[in-house]
C-alpha cells in the first residue's frame, strides 16, 4: 500500500498517522509524479482549498479529507448547531457573566476565561459559553478519533479547572474508554453526521459533555491529529498508548482496504464504535 501526502507531509513523530503507517508498513510519497494507491490532503492549517495539482494527480483515486477545507471554530459551531440543534457561542456584547474567549483558528493557544459584557468584538476570536464539564476536581474532555465514520475509541482527558488561562493546565494521563459506553447510539450518529458535513474522513474531535444538561458540544475538529499523547510522551501510560495505536491502526487499515475494493465511504451510514472497553 502506498499513500501520497500533499501539499505537506506528516514529518513529525507526534502525528498519529505517522505511527499508523509505520505499524502497517505502508509506503508513502509526496511526489505527485509517483504511483500511489490513495492520496491524503495533508496541510496543518485551518482553511485551505484542495490543490488542483493533487486533484489532477489523483485522477479519480480517493483523496482522504478532500472536502475538509475549513476547521475554524466558527465553522465547527455552525455544523454543531446544524446537527445537534444547539451550539455554544454567546454574544459577549450582551451576555452577562463569564465566558470563554478563544482564537478562531485551529490549534492556536490563547484561550481564556473572561467577564462579559465586553465593549467590542475581536473578529479573530470566538466567544463560547462556559460549559461546566467538571467531574470531581477536574474538567473532562473527550478526544475522539474518527476514521471514515468509525469511532474506534475515546480518550478521556482530565484537566485542572481553569481560572483564567486555558493553556498549560495540569492534566492527568489520558484514559481509554469504549465508544458505546460514552456516547448513545444517537450521539454517535450525530458525531459521524458532523464529520460527514465537515468532510473529516480521518481526524479527531474535541468534545465536552455539560454536567448539568448532559448535552454534547463539539468544540474542535482536527484533520492533522496528534492526539493527546503522541506528542507528550510522559502524559500517557505506555500500555494505554499501545492499545490506542493498535485500535487506530486496525481501523485505518480496514477502511483503506475497503476504499480500494469498492471506492466507498458507506461506513458513514452505519456509525459504530469499533471496540468495547
Short mmCIF file of C-alpha atoms in Angstrom, two decimals:
data_model
loop_
_atom_site.label_atom_id
_atom_site.label_comp_id
_atom_site.label_asym_id
_atom_site.label_seq_id
_atom_site.Cartn_x
_atom_site.Cartn_y
_atom_site.Cartn_z
CA UNK A 1 0.00 0.00 0.00
CA UNK A 2 1.31 3.42 -0.95
CA UNK A 3 -0.08 6.77 0.23
CA UNK A 4 0.54 10.17 -1.32
CA UNK A 5 0.58 13.13 1.10
CA UNK A 6 0.17 16.63 -0.34
CA UNK A 7 0.81 19.58 -0.07
CA UNK A 8 2.52 18.89 3.26
CA UNK A 9 3.84 15.70 4.81
CA UNK A 10 3.39 14.30 8.35
CA UNK A 11 7.08 14.50 9.18
CA UNK A 12 6.64 14.92 12.93
CA UNK A 13 6.55 11.90 15.21
CA UNK A 14 3.62 13.16 17.26
CA UNK A 15 1.15 12.82 14.38
CA UNK A 16 -0.92 9.68 14.92
CA UNK A 17 -0.90 8.88 11.18
CA UNK A 18 2.90 8.58 11.33
CA UNK A 19 2.62 5.80 13.90
CA UNK A 20 -0.20 4.10 11.99
CA UNK A 21 1.58 3.90 8.65
CA UNK A 22 4.82 2.78 10.31
CA UNK A 23 2.97 -0.06 12.05
CA UNK A 24 1.32 -1.10 8.80
CA UNK A 25 4.49 -0.86 6.76
CA UNK A 26 2.76 1.38 4.21
CA UNK A 27 4.91 3.21 1.71
CA UNK A 28 4.49 6.96 1.47
CA UNK A 29 5.40 9.63 -1.03
CA UNK A 30 5.00 13.36 -1.51
CA UNK A 31 5.88 13.15 -5.21
CA UNK A 32 2.88 13.92 -7.43
CA UNK A 33 4.53 12.05 -10.29
CA UNK A 34 4.92 8.82 -8.31
CA UNK A 35 2.47 5.93 -8.33
CA UNK A 36 0.21 5.56 -5.29
CA UNK A 37 -2.98 3.86 -4.16
CA UNK A 38 -4.69 6.55 -2.05
CA UNK A 39 -3.96 10.26 -1.65
CA UNK A 40 -4.15 12.30 1.55
CA UNK A 41 -4.86 16.04 1.60
CA UNK A 42 -2.49 16.94 4.42
CA UNK A 43 -1.95 20.54 5.48
CA UNK A 44 -1.71 21.74 9.05
CA UNK A 45 -3.76 24.91 8.50
CA UNK A 46 -7.26 26.00 9.47
CA UNK A 47 -8.59 26.76 5.98
CA UNK A 48 -7.42 25.70 2.52
CA UNK A 49 -8.50 24.64 -0.94
CA UNK A 50 -7.72 21.23 -2.36
CA UNK A 51 -4.82 21.93 -4.76
CA UNK A 52 -5.58 21.36 -8.45
CA UNK A 53 -2.24 19.57 -8.75
CA UNK A 54 -3.43 17.00 -6.24
CA UNK A 55 -6.78 16.56 -7.97
CA UNK A 56 -5.02 16.04 -11.30
CA UNK A 57 -2.52 13.57 -9.82
CA UNK A 58 -5.27 11.57 -8.10
CA UNK A 59 -7.19 11.25 -11.36
CA UNK A 60 -10.23 9.67 -9.71
CA UNK A 61 -8.41 7.95 -6.84
CA UNK A 62 -9.69 8.65 -3.37
CA UNK A 63 -8.28 11.71 -1.57
CA UNK A 64 -8.63 11.44 2.20
CA UNK A 65 -10.04 14.65 3.74
CA UNK A 66 -10.53 16.14 0.27
CA UNK A 67 -13.59 18.03 1.47
CA UNK A 68 -12.28 19.00 4.91
CA UNK A 69 -11.35 22.55 3.97
CA UNK A 70 -12.44 24.65 6.95
CA UNK A 71 -11.96 23.63 10.58
CA UNK A 72 -12.26 27.09 12.09
CA UNK A 73 -14.19 27.22 15.35
CA UNK A 74 -16.85 29.37 13.69
CA UNK A 75 -17.47 26.68 11.07
CA UNK A 76 -17.42 23.95 13.72
CA UNK A 77 -20.08 25.88 15.65
CA UNK A 78 -22.28 26.23 12.56
CA UNK A 79 -22.21 22.48 11.96
CA UNK A 80 -22.63 21.70 15.66
CA UNK A 81 -25.85 23.71 15.56
CA UNK A 82 -26.98 22.15 12.28
CA UNK A 83 -26.56 18.60 13.59
CA UNK A 84 -27.40 18.88 17.29
CA UNK A 85 -29.84 21.79 17.17
CA UNK A 86 -27.87 23.87 19.67
CA UNK A 87 -24.45 25.48 19.98
CA UNK A 88 -22.03 27.01 22.44
CA UNK A 89 -21.48 30.55 21.13
CA UNK A 90 -22.75 33.59 23.02
CA UNK A 91 -22.91 37.31 22.24
CA UNK A 92 -20.26 38.80 24.53
CA UNK A 93 -21.67 42.30 23.99
CA UNK A 94 -24.91 41.40 25.77
CA UNK A 95 -24.08 38.23 27.76
CA UNK A 96 -23.57 38.80 31.47
CA UNK A 97 -21.16 36.61 33.37
CA UNK A 98 -18.12 34.53 32.48
CA UNK A 99 -17.40 33.09 29.02
CA UNK A 100 -14.53 31.53 27.09
CA UNK A 101 -12.64 33.59 24.51
CA UNK A 102 -10.57 31.55 22.03
CA UNK A 103 -8.77 32.13 18.72
CA UNK A 104 -10.98 31.17 15.77
CA UNK A 105 -8.03 29.40 14.15
CA UNK A 106 -7.44 25.74 14.95
CA UNK A 107 -4.58 24.65 17.18
CA UNK A 108 -3.72 28.14 18.41
CA UNK A 109 -3.16 28.83 22.09
CA UNK A 110 -4.54 31.86 23.87
CA UNK A 111 -7.90 30.66 25.15
CA UNK A 112 -9.01 32.33 28.35
CA UNK A 113 -12.00 32.90 30.59
CA UNK A 114 -13.25 36.49 30.55
CA UNK A 115 -16.02 38.56 32.11
CA UNK A 116 -18.84 39.82 29.90
CA UNK A 117 -20.27 42.02 28.58
CA UNK A 118 -17.28 43.44 26.70
CA UNK A 119 -17.01 46.70 24.76
CA UNK A 120 -16.06 45.36 21.32
CA UNK A 121 -15.61 42.12 19.40
CA UNK A 122 -12.34 40.72 18.11
CA UNK A 123 -13.09 39.08 14.74
CA UNK A 124 -10.13 36.71 15.17
CA UNK A 125 -11.71 35.28 18.32
CA UNK A 126 -14.82 33.28 19.21
CA UNK A 127 -16.86 33.53 22.38
CA UNK A 128 -18.31 30.40 23.93
CA UNK A 129 -20.49 29.70 26.93
CA UNK A 130 -18.55 28.47 29.92
CA UNK A 131 -19.59 24.81 29.72
CA UNK A 132 -19.29 23.04 33.04
CA UNK A 133 -17.84 19.60 32.33
CA UNK A 134 -16.42 19.21 35.83
CA UNK A 135 -16.40 15.82 37.49
CA UNK A 136 -14.77 15.90 40.90
CA UNK A 137 -11.75 18.19 40.82
CA UNK A 138 -11.18 18.04 37.06
CA UNK A 139 -12.81 19.24 33.88
CA UNK A 140 -13.38 16.38 31.48
CA UNK A 141 -12.98 16.44 27.71
CA UNK A 142 -13.25 13.67 25.16
CA UNK A 143 -10.74 13.38 22.32
CA UNK A 144 -12.49 11.23 19.72
CA UNK A 145 -10.59 9.71 16.78
CA UNK A 146 -12.68 9.37 13.61
CA UNK A 147 -11.73 7.07 10.74
CA UNK A 148 -14.24 7.04 7.87
CA UNK A 149 -17.23 7.26 10.16
CA UNK A 150 -15.88 4.79 12.68
CA UNK A 151 -15.27 5.86 16.28
CA UNK A 152 -12.84 3.19 17.42
CA UNK A 153 -12.01 4.59 20.85
CA UNK A 154 -12.38 7.62 23.09
CA UNK A 155 -9.63 9.33 25.09
CA UNK A 156 -10.83 10.83 28.36
CA UNK A 157 -8.73 13.87 29.21
CA UNK A 158 -9.00 15.38 32.67
CA UNK A 159 -7.54 18.83 33.28
CA UNK A 160 -7.42 21.12 36.28
CA UNK A 161 -10.35 23.53 36.43
CA UNK A 162 -9.50 26.71 34.53
CA UNK A 163 -9.23 30.02 36.32
CA UNK A 164 -8.38 32.46 33.53
CA UNK A 165 -5.94 30.90 31.03
CA UNK A 166 -6.94 27.63 29.35
CA UNK A 167 -3.36 26.79 28.38
CA UNK A 168 -0.82 24.61 30.21
CA UNK A 169 -3.16 23.25 32.88
CA UNK A 170 -2.31 20.22 35.00
CA UNK A 171 -3.52 17.14 33.13
CA UNK A 172 -3.96 13.51 34.09
CA UNK A 173 -2.75 10.80 31.68
CA UNK A 174 -5.49 10.03 29.12
CA UNK A 175 -7.80 7.12 29.88
CA UNK A 176 -9.12 4.82 27.16
CA UNK A 177 -12.88 4.44 27.03
CA UNK A 178 -15.24 2.37 24.91
CA UNK A 179 -17.26 4.45 22.47
CA UNK A 180 -20.57 2.75 23.28
CA UNK A 181 -20.07 3.43 26.98
CA UNK A 182 -19.51 7.15 26.46
CA UNK A 183 -21.99 8.01 23.72
CA UNK A 184 -25.50 6.81 22.96
CA UNK A 185 -26.22 5.43 19.51
CA UNK A 186 -27.93 8.69 18.53
CA UNK A 187 -24.97 10.70 19.76
CA UNK A 188 -22.69 8.53 17.61
CA UNK A 189 -24.97 9.15 14.64
CA UNK A 190 -24.77 12.90 15.28
CA UNK A 191 -20.98 12.85 15.67
CA UNK A 192 -20.48 10.99 12.39
CA UNK A 193 -23.02 13.25 10.65
CA UNK A 194 -20.95 16.22 11.81
CA UNK A 195 -17.83 14.59 10.36
CA UNK A 196 -19.62 13.98 7.09
CA UNK A 197 -20.68 17.64 6.83
CA UNK A 198 -17.22 19.00 7.66
CA UNK A 199 -15.57 16.46 5.34
CA UNK A 200 -13.48 14.78 8.02
CA UNK A 201 -12.55 11.29 6.82
CA UNK A 202 -9.61 10.98 9.20
CA UNK A 203 -9.04 13.11 12.27
CA UNK A 204 -10.01 13.77 15.83
CA UNK A 205 -12.72 15.78 17.58
CA UNK A 206 -12.66 17.61 20.90
CA UNK A 207 -15.99 17.06 22.65
CA UNK A 208 -17.31 18.01 26.09
CA UNK A 209 -20.47 16.98 27.90
CA UNK A 210 -22.23 19.54 30.06
CA UNK A 211 -22.53 18.15 33.57
CA UNK A 212 -25.94 19.81 34.08
CA UNK A 213 -27.77 19.26 30.77
CA UNK A 214 -25.76 16.18 29.62
CA UNK A 215 -25.61 17.75 26.15
CA UNK A 216 -22.58 17.13 23.93
CA UNK A 217 -20.65 20.01 22.39
CA UNK A 218 -18.12 19.51 19.59
CA UNK A 219 -15.59 22.28 20.14
CA UNK A 220 -12.80 21.43 17.68
CA UNK A 221 -12.17 19.31 14.61
CA UNK A 222 -8.58 18.29 13.87
CA UNK A 223 -7.59 16.97 10.43
CA UNK A 224 -3.88 16.55 11.19
CA UNK A 225 -4.33 14.94 14.61
CA UNK A 226 -1.56 14.44 17.10
CA UNK A 227 -3.77 13.05 19.85
CA UNK A 228 -3.30 13.85 23.49
CA UNK A 229 -0.18 11.83 23.94
CA UNK A 230 1.62 11.08 20.70
CA UNK A 231 3.25 14.46 21.34
CA UNK A 232 3.54 14.23 25.12
CA UNK A 233 5.45 11.05 25.90
CA UNK A 234 5.17 11.42 29.64
CA UNK A 235 1.42 12.06 29.72
CA UNK A 236 0.44 8.58 28.50
CA UNK A 237 0.61 5.31 30.34
CA UNK A 238 2.70 3.32 27.81
CA UNK A 239 0.29 0.36 27.76
CA UNK A 240 -2.69 2.60 27.02
CA UNK A 241 -0.79 4.31 24.22
CA UNK A 242 -0.05 0.94 22.61
CA UNK A 243 -3.69 -0.18 22.91
CA UNK A 244 -4.89 3.08 21.35
CA UNK A 245 -2.46 2.81 18.45
CA UNK A 246 -3.44 -0.84 17.87
CA UNK A 247 -7.10 0.16 17.57
CA UNK A 248 -6.39 3.13 15.29
CA UNK A 249 -4.14 1.01 13.08
CA UNK A 250 -6.65 -1.81 12.73
CA UNK A 251 -9.49 0.58 11.90
CA UNK A 252 -7.44 2.59 9.40
CA UNK A 253 -6.14 -0.50 7.59
CA UNK A 254 -9.64 -1.94 7.29
CA UNK A 255 -11.04 1.36 5.99
CA UNK A 256 -8.30 1.88 3.40
CA UNK A 257 -8.68 -1.62 2.03
CA UNK A 258 -12.44 -1.10 1.83
CA UNK A 259 -11.83 2.04 -0.24
CA UNK A 260 -9.76 0.09 -2.71
CA UNK A 261 -12.36 -2.67 -3.01
CA UNK A 262 -15.48 -0.60 -3.58
CA UNK A 263 -14.29 3.05 -3.53
CA UNK A 264 -16.95 3.65 -0.89
CA UNK A 265 -17.27 5.65 2.31
CA UNK A 266 -20.56 3.96 3.16
CA UNK A 267 -19.44 3.33 6.74
CA UNK A 268 -20.69 6.87 7.44
CA UNK A 269 -24.22 5.47 7.14
CA UNK A 270 -23.73 2.97 9.96
CA UNK A 271 -21.63 4.59 12.69
CA UNK A 272 -20.36 2.22 15.33
CA UNK A 273 -17.61 2.15 17.87
CA UNK A 274 -15.22 -0.47 16.62
CA UNK A 275 -14.25 -1.64 20.09
CA UNK A 276 -15.78 -2.00 23.51
CA UNK A 277 -13.56 -1.49 26.55
#
